[in-house]
Each structure stands twice: as C-alpha cells, then as structure tokens.
Short mmCIF file of N, CA and C in Angstrom, two decimals:
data_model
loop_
_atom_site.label_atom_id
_atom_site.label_comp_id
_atom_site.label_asym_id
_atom_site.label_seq_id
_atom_site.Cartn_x
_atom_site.Cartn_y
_atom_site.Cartn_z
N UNK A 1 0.82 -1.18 0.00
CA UNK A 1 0.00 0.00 0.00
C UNK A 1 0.87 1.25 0.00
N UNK A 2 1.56 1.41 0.99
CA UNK A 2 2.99 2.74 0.60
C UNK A 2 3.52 2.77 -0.87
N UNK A 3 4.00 1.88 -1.10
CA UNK A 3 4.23 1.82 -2.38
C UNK A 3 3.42 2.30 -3.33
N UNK A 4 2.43 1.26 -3.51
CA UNK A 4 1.26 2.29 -4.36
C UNK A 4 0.86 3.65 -4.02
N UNK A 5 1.03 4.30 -2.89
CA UNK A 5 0.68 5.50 -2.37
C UNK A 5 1.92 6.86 -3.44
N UNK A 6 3.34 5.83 -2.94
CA UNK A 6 4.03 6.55 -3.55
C UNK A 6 4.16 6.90 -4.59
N UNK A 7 3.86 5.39 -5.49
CA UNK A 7 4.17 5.82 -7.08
C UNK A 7 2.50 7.07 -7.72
N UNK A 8 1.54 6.55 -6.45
CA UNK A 8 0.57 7.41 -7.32
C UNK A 8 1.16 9.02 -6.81
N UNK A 9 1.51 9.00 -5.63
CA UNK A 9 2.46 10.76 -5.53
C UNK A 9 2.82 11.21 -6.90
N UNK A 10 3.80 10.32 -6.81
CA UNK A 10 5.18 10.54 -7.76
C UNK A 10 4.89 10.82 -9.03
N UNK A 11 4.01 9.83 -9.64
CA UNK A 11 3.61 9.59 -10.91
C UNK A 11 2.62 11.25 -11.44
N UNK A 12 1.60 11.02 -10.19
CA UNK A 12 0.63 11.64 -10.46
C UNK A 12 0.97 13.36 -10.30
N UNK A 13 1.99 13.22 -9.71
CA UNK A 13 2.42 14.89 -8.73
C UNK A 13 3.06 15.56 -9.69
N UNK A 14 3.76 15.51 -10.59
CA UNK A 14 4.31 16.17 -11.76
C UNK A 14 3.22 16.86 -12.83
N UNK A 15 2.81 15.96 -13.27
CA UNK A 15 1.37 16.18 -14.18
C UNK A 15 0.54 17.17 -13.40
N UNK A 16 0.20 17.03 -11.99
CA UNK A 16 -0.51 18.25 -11.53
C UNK A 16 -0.10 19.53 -11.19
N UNK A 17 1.03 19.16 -10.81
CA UNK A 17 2.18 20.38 -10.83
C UNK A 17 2.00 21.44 -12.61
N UNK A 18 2.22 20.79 -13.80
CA UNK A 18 2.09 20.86 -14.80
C UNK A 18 0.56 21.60 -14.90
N UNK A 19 -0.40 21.03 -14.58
CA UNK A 19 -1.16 21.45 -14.58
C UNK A 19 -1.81 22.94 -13.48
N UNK A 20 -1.64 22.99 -12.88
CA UNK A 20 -1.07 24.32 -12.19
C UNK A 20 -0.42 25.05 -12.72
N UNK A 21 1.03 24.90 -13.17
CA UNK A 21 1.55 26.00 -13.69
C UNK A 21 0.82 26.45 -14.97
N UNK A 22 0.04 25.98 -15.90
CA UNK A 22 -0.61 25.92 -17.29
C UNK A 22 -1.87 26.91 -16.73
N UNK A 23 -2.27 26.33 -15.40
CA UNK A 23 -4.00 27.08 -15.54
C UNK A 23 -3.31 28.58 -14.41
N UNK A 24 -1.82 28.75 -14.08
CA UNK A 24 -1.48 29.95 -13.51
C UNK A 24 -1.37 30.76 -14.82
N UNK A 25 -0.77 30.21 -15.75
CA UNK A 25 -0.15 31.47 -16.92
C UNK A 25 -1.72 31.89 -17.33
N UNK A 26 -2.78 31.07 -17.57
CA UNK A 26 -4.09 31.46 -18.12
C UNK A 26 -3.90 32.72 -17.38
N UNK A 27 -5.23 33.30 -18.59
CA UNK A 27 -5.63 34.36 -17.77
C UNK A 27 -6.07 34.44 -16.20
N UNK A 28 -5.76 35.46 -15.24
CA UNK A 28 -6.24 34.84 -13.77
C UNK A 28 -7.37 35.31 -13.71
N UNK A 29 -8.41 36.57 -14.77
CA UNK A 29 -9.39 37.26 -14.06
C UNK A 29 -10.48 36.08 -14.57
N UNK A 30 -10.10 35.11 -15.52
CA UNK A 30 -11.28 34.23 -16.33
C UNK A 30 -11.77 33.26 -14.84
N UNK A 31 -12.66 33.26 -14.78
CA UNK A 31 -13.11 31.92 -13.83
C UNK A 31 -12.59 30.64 -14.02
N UNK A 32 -12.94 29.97 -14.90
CA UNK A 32 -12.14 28.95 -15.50
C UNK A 32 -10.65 28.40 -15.00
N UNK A 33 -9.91 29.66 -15.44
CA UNK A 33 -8.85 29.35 -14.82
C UNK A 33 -8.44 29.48 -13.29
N UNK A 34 -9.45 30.22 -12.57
CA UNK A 34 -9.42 29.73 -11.16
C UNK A 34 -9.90 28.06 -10.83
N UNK A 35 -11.18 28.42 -11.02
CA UNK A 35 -11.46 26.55 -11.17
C UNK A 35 -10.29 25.14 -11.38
N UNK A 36 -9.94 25.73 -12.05
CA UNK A 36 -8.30 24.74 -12.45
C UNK A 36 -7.27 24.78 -11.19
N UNK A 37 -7.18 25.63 -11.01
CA UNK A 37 -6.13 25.75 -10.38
C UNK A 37 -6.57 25.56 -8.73
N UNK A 38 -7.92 25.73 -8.39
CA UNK A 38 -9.02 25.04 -7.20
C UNK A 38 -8.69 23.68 -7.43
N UNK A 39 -8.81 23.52 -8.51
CA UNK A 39 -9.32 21.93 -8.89
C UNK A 39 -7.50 21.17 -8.65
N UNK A 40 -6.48 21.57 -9.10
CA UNK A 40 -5.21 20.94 -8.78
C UNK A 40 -4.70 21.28 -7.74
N UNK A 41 -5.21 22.08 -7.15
CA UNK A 41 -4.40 22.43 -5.51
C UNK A 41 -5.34 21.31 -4.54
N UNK A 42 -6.54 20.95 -4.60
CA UNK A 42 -7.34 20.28 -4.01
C UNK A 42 -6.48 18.75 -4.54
N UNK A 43 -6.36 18.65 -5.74
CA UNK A 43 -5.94 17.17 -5.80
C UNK A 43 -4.67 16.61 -5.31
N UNK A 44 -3.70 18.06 -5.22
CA UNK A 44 -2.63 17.71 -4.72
C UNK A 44 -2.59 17.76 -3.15
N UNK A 45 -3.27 18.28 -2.70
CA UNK A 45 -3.58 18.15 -0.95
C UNK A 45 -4.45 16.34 -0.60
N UNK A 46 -5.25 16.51 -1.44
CA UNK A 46 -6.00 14.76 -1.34
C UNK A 46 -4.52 13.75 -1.45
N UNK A 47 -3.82 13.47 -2.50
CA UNK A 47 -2.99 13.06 -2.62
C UNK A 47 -1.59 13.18 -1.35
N UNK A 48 -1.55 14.07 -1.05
CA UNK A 48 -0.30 14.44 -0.15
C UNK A 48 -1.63 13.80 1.02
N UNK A 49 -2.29 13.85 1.81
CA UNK A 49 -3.46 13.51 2.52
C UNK A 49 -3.61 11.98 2.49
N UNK A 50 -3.55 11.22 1.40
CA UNK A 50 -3.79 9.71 1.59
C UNK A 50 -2.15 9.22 1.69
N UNK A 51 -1.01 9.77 1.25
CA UNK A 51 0.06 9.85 1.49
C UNK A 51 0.46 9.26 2.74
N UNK A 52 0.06 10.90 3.63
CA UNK A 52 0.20 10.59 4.90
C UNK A 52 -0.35 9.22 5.82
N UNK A 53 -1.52 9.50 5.22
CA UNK A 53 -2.78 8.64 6.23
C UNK A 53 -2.23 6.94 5.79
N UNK A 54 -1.54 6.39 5.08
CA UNK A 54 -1.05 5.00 4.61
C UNK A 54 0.24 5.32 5.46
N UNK A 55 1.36 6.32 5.88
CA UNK A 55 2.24 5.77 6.21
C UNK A 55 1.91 5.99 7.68
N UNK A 56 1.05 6.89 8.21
CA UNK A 56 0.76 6.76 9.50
C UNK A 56 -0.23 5.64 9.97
N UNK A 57 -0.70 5.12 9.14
CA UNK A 57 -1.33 3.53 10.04
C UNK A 57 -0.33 2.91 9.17
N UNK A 58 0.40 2.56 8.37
CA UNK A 58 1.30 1.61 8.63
C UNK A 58 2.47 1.40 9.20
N UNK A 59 2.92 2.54 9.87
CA UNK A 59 3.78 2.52 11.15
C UNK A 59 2.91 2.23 12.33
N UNK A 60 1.91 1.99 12.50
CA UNK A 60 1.12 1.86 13.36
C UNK A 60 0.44 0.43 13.99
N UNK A 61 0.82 -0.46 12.67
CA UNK A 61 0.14 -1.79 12.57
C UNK A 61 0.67 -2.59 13.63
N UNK A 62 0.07 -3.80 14.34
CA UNK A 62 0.38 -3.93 15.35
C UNK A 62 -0.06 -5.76 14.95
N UNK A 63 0.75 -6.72 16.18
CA UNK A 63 -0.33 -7.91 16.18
C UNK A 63 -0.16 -7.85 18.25
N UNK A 64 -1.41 -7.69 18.72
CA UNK A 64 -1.64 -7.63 20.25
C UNK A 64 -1.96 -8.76 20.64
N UNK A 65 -1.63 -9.57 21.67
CA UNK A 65 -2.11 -11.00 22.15
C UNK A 65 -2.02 -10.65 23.81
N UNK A 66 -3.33 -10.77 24.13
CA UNK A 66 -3.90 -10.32 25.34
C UNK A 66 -4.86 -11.74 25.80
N UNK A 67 -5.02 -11.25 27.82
CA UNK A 67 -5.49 -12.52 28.19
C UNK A 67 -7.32 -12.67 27.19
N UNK A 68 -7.34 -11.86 26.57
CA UNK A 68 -8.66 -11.62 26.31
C UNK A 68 -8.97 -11.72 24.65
N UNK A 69 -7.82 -12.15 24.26
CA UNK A 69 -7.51 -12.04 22.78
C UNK A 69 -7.02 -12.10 21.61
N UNK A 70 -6.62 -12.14 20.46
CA UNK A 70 -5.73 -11.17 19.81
C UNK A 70 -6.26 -10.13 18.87
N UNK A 71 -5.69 -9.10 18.87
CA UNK A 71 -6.13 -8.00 18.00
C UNK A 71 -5.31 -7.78 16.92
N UNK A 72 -5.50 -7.51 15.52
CA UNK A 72 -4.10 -7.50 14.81
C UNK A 72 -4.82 -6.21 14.04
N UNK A 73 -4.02 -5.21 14.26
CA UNK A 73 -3.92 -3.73 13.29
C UNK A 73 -3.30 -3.20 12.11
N UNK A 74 -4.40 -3.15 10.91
CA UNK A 74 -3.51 -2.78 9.85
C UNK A 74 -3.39 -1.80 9.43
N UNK A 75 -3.48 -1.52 8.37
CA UNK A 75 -3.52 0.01 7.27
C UNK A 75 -4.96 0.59 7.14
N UNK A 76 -6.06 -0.15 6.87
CA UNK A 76 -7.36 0.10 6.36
C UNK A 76 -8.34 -0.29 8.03
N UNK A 77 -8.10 -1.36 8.48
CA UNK A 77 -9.20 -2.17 9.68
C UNK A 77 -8.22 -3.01 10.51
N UNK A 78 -8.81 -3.08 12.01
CA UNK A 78 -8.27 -3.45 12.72
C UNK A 78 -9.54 -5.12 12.93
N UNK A 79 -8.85 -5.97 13.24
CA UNK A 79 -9.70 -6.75 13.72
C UNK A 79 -9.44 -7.71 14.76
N UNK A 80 -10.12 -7.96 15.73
CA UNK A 80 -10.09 -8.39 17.15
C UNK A 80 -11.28 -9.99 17.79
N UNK A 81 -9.91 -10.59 17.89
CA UNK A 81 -10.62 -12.27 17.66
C UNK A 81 -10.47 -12.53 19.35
N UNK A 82 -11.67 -12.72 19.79
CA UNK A 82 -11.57 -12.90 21.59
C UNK A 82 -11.30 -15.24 21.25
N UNK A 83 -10.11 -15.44 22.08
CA UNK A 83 -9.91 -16.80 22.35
C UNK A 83 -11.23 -17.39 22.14
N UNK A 84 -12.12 -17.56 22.91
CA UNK A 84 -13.31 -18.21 22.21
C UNK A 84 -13.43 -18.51 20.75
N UNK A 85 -12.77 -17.48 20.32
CA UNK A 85 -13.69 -17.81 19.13
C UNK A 85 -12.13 -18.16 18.28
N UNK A 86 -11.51 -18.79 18.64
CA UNK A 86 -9.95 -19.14 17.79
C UNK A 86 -9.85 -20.53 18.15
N UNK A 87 -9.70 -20.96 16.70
CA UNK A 87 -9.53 -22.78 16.78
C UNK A 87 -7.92 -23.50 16.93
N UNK A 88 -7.15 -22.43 16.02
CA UNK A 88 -5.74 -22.29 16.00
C UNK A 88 -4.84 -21.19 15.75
N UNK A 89 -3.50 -21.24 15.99
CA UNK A 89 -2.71 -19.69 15.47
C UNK A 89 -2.04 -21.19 15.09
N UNK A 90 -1.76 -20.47 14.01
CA UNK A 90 0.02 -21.24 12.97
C UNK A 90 0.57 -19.98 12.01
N UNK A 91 1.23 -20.69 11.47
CA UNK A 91 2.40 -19.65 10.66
C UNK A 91 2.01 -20.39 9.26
N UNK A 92 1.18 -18.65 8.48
CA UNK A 92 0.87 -18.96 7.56
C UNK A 92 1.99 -20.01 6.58
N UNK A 93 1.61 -20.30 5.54
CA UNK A 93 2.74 -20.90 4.23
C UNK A 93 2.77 -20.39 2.90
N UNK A 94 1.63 -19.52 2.88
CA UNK A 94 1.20 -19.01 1.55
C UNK A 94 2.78 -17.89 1.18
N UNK A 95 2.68 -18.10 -0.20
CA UNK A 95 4.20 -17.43 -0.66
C UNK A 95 4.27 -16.42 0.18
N UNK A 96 3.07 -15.18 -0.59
CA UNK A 96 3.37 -13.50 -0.53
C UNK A 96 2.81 -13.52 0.81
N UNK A 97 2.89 -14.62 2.36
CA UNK A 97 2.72 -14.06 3.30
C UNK A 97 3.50 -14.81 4.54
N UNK A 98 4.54 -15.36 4.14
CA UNK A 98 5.11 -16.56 4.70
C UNK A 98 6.06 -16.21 5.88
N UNK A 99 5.15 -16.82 7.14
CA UNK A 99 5.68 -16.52 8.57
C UNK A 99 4.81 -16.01 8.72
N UNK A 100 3.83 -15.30 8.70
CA UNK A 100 2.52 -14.44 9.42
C UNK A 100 1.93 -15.32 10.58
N UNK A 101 1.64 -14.59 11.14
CA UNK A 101 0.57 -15.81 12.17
C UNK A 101 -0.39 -15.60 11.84
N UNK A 102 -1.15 -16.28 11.37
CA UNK A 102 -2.22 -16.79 11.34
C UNK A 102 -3.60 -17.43 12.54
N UNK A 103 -4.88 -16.51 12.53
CA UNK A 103 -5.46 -17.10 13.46
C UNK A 103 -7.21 -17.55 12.74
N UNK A 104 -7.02 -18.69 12.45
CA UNK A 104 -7.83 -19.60 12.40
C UNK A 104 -8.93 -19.64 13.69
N UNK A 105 -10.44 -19.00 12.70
CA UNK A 105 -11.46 -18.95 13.35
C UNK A 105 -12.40 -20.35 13.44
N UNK A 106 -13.12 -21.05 14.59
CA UNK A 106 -14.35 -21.59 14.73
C UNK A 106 -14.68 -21.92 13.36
N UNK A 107 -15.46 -20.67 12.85
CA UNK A 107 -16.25 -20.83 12.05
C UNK A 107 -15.42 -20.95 10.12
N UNK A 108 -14.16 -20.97 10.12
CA UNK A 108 -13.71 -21.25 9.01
C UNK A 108 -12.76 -19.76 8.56
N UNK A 109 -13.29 -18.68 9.22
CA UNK A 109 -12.20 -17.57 8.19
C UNK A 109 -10.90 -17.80 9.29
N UNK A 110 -9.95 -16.82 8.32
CA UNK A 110 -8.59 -16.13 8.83
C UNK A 110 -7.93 -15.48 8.83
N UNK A 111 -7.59 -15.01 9.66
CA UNK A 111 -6.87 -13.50 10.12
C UNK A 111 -5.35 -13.39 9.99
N UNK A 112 -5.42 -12.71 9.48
CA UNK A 112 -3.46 -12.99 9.20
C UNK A 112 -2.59 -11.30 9.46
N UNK A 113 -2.17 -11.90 10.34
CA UNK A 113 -0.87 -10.24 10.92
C UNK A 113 0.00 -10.30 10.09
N UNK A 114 -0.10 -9.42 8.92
CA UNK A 114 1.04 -9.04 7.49
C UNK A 114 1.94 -8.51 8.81
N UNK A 115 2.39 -8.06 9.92
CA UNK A 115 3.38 -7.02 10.57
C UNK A 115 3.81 -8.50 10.90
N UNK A 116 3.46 -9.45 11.07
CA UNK A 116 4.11 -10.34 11.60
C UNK A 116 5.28 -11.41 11.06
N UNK A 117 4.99 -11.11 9.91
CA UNK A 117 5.41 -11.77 8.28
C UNK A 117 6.98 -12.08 8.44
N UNK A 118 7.57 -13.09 7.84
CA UNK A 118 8.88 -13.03 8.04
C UNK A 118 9.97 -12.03 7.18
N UNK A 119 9.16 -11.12 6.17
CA UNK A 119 10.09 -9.78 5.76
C UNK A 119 9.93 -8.39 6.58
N UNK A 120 9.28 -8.56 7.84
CA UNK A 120 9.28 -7.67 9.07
C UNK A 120 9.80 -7.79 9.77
N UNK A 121 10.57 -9.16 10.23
CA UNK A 121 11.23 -9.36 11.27
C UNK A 121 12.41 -8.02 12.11
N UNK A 122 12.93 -7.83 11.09
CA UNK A 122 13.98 -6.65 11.19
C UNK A 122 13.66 -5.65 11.65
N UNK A 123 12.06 -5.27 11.14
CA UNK A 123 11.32 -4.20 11.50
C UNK A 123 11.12 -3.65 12.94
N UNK A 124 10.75 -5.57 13.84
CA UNK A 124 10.08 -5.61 14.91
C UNK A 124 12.00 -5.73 15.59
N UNK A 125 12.86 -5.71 15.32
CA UNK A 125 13.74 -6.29 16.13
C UNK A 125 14.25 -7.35 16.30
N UNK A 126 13.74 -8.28 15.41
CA UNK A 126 14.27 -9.91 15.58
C UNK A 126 15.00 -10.43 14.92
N UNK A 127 15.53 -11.57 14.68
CA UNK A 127 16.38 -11.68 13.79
C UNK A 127 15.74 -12.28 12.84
N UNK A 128 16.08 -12.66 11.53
CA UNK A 128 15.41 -13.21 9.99
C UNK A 128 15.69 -14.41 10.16
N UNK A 129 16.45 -15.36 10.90
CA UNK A 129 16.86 -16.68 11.48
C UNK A 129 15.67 -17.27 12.15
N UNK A 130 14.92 -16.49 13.09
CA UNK A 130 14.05 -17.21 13.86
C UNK A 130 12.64 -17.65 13.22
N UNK A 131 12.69 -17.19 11.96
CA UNK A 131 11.61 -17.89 11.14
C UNK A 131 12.17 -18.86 10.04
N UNK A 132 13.71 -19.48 10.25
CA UNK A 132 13.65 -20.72 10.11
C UNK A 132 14.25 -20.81 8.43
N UNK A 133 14.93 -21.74 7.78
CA UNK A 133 15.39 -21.56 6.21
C UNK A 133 14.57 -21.46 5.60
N UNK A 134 13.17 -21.93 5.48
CA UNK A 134 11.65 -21.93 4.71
C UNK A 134 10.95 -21.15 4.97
N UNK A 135 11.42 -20.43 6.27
CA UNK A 135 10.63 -19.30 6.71
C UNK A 135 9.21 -19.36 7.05
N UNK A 136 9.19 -20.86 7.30
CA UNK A 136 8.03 -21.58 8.23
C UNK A 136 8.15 -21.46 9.23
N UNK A 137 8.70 -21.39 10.28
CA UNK A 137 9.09 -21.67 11.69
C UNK A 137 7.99 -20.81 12.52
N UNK A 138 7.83 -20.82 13.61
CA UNK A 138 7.15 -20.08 14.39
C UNK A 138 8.27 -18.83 14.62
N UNK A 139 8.34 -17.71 14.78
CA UNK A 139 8.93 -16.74 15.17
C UNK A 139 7.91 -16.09 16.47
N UNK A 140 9.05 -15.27 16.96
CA UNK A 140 7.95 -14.66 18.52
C UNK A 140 7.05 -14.26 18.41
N UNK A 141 6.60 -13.84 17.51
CA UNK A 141 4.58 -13.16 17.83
C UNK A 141 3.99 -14.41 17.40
N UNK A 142 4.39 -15.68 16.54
CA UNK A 142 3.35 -16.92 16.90
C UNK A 142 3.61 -17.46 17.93
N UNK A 143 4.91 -17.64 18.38
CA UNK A 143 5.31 -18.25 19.61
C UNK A 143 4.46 -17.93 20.84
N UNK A 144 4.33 -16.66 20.86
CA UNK A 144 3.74 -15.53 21.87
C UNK A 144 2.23 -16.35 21.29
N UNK A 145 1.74 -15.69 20.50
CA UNK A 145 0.13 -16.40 20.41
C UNK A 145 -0.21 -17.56 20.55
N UNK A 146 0.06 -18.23 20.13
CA UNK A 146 0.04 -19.79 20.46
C UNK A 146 0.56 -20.51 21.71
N UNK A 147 1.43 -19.65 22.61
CA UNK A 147 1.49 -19.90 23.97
C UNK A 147 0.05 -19.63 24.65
N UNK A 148 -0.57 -18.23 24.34
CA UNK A 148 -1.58 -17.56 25.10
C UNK A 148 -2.93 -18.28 24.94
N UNK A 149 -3.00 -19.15 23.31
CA UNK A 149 -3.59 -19.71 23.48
C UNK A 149 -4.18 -20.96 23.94
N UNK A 150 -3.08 -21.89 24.32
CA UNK A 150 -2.54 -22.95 24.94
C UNK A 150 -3.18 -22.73 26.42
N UNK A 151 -2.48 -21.47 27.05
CA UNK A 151 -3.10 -21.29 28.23
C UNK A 151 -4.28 -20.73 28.57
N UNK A 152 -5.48 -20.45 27.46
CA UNK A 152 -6.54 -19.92 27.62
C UNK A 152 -7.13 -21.71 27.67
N UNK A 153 -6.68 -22.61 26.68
CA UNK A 153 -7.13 -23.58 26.51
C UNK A 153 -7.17 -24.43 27.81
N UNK A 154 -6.42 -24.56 28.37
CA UNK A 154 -5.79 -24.90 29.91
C UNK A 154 -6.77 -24.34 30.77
N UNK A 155 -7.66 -22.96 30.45
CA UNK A 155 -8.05 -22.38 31.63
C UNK A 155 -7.58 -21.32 32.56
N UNK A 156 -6.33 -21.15 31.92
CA UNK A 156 -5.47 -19.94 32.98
C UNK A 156 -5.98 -18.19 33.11
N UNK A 157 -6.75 -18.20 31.72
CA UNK A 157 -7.41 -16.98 31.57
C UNK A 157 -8.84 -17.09 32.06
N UNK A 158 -9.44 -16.45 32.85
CA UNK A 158 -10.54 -16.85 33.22
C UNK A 158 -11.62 -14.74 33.10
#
C-alpha cells in the first residue's frame, strides 16, 4: 500500500504540478482558470493527505495477544478475535505471506498479521533466522500467540 501510495504521488504529482503551472499562466481574471487551479491544488492536498494517512497507520500496525484475545492492526481495519472464538494460530505458508501468524477462526475464516510476516522481522527487532530456512518456523509473535492460546485452553485466563 505505501508503495502504491508513492508511485501514485510521484507519478501523479508532476502532471498536476504541470497542470497548475498551465492554468497559472491562463488568464487569472477568467473563472475557469481559477477553477483549475481550485481543482489541482485540491488534488494535490487529497494526494499528499492519503500519502500521509497509509504511512501513518502503517507505522502503526500492530499484532496484540492479550489474556482476552488477539487483536491485529492494519492500514485500512483493525480486527479483534476474543480466544473463544480461535480454533488455531500457525504460521501462515502461503508465498506473498510466509511466517505471518495466522489465526484460524471456529467458524472457518482467517486472520493474518502481514506485521508479523517473516520480511518484518527486522522491522520488529528480531532476527530473519528465527523464522527458520523456509521461513516456516514459528517466530515470537506466533510463539507468543500460540502460547496464550494454549493457556486460555488450559483455563489460565478466566
């Protein structure tokens, strides 16, 4: 999503720039050419605006494992699975998400912490080793979840 955020900046920010300077040389008393130049200062604030708003929730994303839970926070929605309702955590296998934890609902869906992924590791502080040569392995935020859930299973959370 940054990525795409950026290249639409990048891509898109020249051309409006362009376009600004084109509807400045117009005449300024014509309406028209105010309109234009309303119209590209607005698009370049929207743009600089979704900019922001993608890199500030994605510095923000989180995976939380509480006696009451796990919550995992992304870019767009946060979503929050109370133990009850979790059948398993494992470490996804799927290519473009390999090492995520994964939490396998009751009822069949699944929740997957992209922050948890094994090309974040570095991110969070860990090393790129602890998810293993296949990059299957459990690393600490499944380790961590799948302990908590072990002991909800046990009864320790009450």
């Amino acid at each position: 999503m940054l990525v795409l955020s950026l290249v639409w900046t990048f891509s898109a920010g020249p051309a409006v720039m362009v376009w600004v300077v084109a509807a400045s040389a117009m005449d300024a008393s014509r309406p028209s050419s105010r309109i234009i130049g309303l119209c590209a200062a607005a698009l370049i604030l929207a743009l600089l605006a979704s900019f922001l708003f993608v890199i500030i929730r994605g510095t923000s994303s989180a995976f939380v494992v509480s006696t009451s839970g796990v919550t995992v926070r992304g870019i767009f929605r946060t979503v929050y699975v109370p133990w009850h309702e979790v059948a398993v955590v494992q470490v996804d296998p799927r290519h473009t998400h390999r090492g995520q934890a994964l939490v396998l609902r009751h009822d069949g869906t699944r929740v997957g912490a992209p922050v948890t992924a094994a090309r974040y590791a570095m991110r969070r502080g860990e090393s790129t080793f602890d998810h293993g040569p296949q990059l299957l392995d459990a690393a600490i935020p499944v380790r961590a979840a799948i302990d908590a859930h072990q002991r909800y299973l046990r009864g320790e959370f009450s």
